[in-house]
C-alpha atoms as a printed R data frame, in Angstrom:
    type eleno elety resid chain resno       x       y       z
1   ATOM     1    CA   UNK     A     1 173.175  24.011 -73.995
2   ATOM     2    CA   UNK     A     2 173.244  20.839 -75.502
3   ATOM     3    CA   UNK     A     3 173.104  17.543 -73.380
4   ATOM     4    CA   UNK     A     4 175.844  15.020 -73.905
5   ATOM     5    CA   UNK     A     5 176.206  11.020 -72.640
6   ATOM     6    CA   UNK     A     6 179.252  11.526 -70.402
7   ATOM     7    CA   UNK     A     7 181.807   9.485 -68.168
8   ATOM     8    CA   UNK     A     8 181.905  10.479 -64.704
9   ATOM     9    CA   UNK     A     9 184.631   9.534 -62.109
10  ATOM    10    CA   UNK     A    10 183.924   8.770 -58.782
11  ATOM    11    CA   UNK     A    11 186.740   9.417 -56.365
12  ATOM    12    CA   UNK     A    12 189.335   8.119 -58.702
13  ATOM    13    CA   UNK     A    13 188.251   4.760 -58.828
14  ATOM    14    CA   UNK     A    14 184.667   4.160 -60.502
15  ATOM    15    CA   UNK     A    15 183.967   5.008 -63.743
16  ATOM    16    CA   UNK     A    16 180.244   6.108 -64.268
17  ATOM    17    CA   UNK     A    17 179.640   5.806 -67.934
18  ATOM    18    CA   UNK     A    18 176.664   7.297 -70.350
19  ATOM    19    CA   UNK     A    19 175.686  10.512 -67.734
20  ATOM    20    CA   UNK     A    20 173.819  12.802 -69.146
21  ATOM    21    CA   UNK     A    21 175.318  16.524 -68.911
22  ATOM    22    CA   UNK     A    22 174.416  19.713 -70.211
23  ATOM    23    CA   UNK     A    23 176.915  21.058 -72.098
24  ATOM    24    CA   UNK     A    24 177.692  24.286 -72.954
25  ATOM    25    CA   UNK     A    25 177.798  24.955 -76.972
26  ATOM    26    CA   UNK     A    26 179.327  28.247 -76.860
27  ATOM    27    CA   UNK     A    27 183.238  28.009 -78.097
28  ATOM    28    CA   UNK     A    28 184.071  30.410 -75.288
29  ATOM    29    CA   UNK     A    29 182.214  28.367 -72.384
30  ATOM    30    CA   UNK     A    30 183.251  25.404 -70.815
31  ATOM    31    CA   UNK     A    31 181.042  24.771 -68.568
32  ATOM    32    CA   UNK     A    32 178.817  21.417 -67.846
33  ATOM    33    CA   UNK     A    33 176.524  20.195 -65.137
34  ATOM    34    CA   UNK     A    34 174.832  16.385 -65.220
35  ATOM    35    CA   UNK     A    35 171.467  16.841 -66.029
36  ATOM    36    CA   UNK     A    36 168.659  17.534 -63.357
37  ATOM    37    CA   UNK     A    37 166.596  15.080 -63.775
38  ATOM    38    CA   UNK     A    38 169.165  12.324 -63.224
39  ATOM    39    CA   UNK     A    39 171.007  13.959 -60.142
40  ATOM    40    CA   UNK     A    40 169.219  11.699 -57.336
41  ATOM    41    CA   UNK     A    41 169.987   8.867 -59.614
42  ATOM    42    CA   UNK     A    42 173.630   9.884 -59.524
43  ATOM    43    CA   UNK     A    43 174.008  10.718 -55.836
44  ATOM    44    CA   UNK     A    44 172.333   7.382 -54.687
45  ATOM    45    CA   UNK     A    45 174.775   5.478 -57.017
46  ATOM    46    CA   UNK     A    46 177.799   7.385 -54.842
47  ATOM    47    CA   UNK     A    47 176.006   7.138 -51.865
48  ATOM    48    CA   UNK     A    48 175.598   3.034 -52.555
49  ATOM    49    CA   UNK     A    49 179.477   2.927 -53.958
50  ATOM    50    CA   UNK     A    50 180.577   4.403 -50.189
51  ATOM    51    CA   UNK     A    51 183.550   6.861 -49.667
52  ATOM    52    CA   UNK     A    52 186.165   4.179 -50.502
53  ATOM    53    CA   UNK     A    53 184.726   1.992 -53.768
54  ATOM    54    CA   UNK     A    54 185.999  -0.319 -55.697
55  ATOM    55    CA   UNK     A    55 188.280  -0.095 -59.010
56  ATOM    56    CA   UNK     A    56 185.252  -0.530 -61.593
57  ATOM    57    CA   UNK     A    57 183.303   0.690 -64.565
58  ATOM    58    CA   UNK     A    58 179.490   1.389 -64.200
59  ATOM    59    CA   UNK     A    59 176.545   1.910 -67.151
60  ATOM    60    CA   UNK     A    60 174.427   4.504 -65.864
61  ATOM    61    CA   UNK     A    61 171.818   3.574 -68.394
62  ATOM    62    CA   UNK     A    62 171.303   0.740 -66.081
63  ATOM    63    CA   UNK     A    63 169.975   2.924 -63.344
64  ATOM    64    CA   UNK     A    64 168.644   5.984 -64.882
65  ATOM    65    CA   UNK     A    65 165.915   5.763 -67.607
66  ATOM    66    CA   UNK     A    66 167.108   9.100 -69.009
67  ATOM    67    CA   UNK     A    67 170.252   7.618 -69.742
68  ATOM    68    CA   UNK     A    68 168.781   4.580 -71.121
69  ATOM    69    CA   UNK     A    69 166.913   6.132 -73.362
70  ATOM    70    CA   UNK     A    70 169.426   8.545 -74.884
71  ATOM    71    CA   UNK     A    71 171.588   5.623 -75.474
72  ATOM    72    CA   UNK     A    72 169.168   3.947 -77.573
73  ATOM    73    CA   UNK     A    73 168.588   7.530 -79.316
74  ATOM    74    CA   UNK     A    74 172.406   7.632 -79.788
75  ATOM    75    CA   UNK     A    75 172.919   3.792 -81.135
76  ATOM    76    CA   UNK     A    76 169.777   3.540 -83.218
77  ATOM    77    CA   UNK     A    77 170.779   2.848 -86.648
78  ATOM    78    CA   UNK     A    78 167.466   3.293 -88.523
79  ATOM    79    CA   UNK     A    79 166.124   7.388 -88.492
80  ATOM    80    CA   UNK     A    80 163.290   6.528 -85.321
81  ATOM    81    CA   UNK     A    81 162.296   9.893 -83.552
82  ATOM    82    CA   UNK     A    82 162.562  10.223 -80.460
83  ATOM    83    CA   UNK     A    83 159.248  10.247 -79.920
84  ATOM    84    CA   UNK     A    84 158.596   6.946 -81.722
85  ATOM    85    CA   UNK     A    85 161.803   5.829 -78.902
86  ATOM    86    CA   UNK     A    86 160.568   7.015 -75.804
87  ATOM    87    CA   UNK     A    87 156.968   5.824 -76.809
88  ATOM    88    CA   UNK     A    88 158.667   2.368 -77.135
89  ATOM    89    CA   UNK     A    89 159.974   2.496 -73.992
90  ATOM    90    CA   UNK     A    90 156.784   3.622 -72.098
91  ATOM    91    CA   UNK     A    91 155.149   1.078 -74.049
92  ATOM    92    CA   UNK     A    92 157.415  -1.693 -72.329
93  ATOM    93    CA   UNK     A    93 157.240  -0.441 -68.999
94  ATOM    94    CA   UNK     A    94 153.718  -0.552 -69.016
95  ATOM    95    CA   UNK     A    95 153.740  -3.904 -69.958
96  ATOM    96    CA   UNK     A    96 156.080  -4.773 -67.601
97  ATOM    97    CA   UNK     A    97 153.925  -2.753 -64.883
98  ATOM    98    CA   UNK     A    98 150.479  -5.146 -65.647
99  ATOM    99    CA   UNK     A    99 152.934  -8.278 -65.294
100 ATOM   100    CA   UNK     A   100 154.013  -6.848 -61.851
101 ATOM   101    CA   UNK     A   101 150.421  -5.702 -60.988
102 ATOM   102    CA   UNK     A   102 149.077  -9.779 -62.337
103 ATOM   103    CA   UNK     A   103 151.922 -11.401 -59.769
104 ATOM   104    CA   UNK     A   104 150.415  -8.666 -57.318
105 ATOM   105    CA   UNK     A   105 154.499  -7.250 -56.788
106 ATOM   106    CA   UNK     A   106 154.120  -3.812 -55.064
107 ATOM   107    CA   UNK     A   107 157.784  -3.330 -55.242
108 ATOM   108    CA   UNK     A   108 158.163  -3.734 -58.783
109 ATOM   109    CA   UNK     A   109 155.130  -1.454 -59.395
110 ATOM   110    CA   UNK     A   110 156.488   0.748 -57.339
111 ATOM   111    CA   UNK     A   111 159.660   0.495 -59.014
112 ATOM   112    CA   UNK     A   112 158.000   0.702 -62.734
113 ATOM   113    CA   UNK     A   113 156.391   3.919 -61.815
114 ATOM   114    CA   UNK     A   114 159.040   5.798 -60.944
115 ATOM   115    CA   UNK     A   115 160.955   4.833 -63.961
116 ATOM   116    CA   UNK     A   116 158.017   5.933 -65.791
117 ATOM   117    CA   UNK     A   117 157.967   8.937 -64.026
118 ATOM   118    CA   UNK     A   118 161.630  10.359 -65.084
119 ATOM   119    CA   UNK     A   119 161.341   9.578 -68.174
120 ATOM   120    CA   UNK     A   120 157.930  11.395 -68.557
121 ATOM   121    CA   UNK     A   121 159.464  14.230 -67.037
């Protein structure tokens, strides 16, 4: 399976764009599931949206790390690895982590590390 940035809709009314889904690559398979790593990320986005949301259009990369990431991967021009990415990215989360830890912010280091977490998964 091959994992794909994907727009999910959210009972009719929000679109949830740049999920990432496993996709199936076999010509006789259609099937596709969002990626595990990302599905509490997902679920507490609907559970925050509520049963009856509003008409709108969300970036996922905004709230997942996973997704971030692969949209860099997927709109870097130059021929980075994805190593050299996702290095770049733990790279600024750690130094946004010692600014939190210097202003002595619990909830943003709290914060940091799990972003650091997923995307060390």
């Amino acid at each position: 399976m091959d994992i794909e940035l994907r727009n999910v809709v959210y009972r009719k009314r929000v679109k949830i764009m740049n999920v990432p889904v496993h996709v199936c690559v076999d010509e006789d398979c259609d099937h596709s599931q969002v990626v595990d790593v990302i599905k509490d990320d997902l679920k507490s986005l609907m559970e925050e949206l509520g049963q009856h949301p509003q008409r709108q259009a969300i970036e996922f990369e905004e709230m997942s790390e996973l997704s971030n990431l692969l949209v860099l991967i997927a709109n870097e021009k130059v021929n980075s690895t994805v190593r050299e990415l996702l290095g770049e990215k733990v790279n600024e989360l750690l130094d946004l982590f010692l600014l939190a830890q210097s202003l002595g912010d619990e909830k943003w280091m709290l914060e940091l590390r799990e972003r650091l977490t997923k995307i060390m998964v």
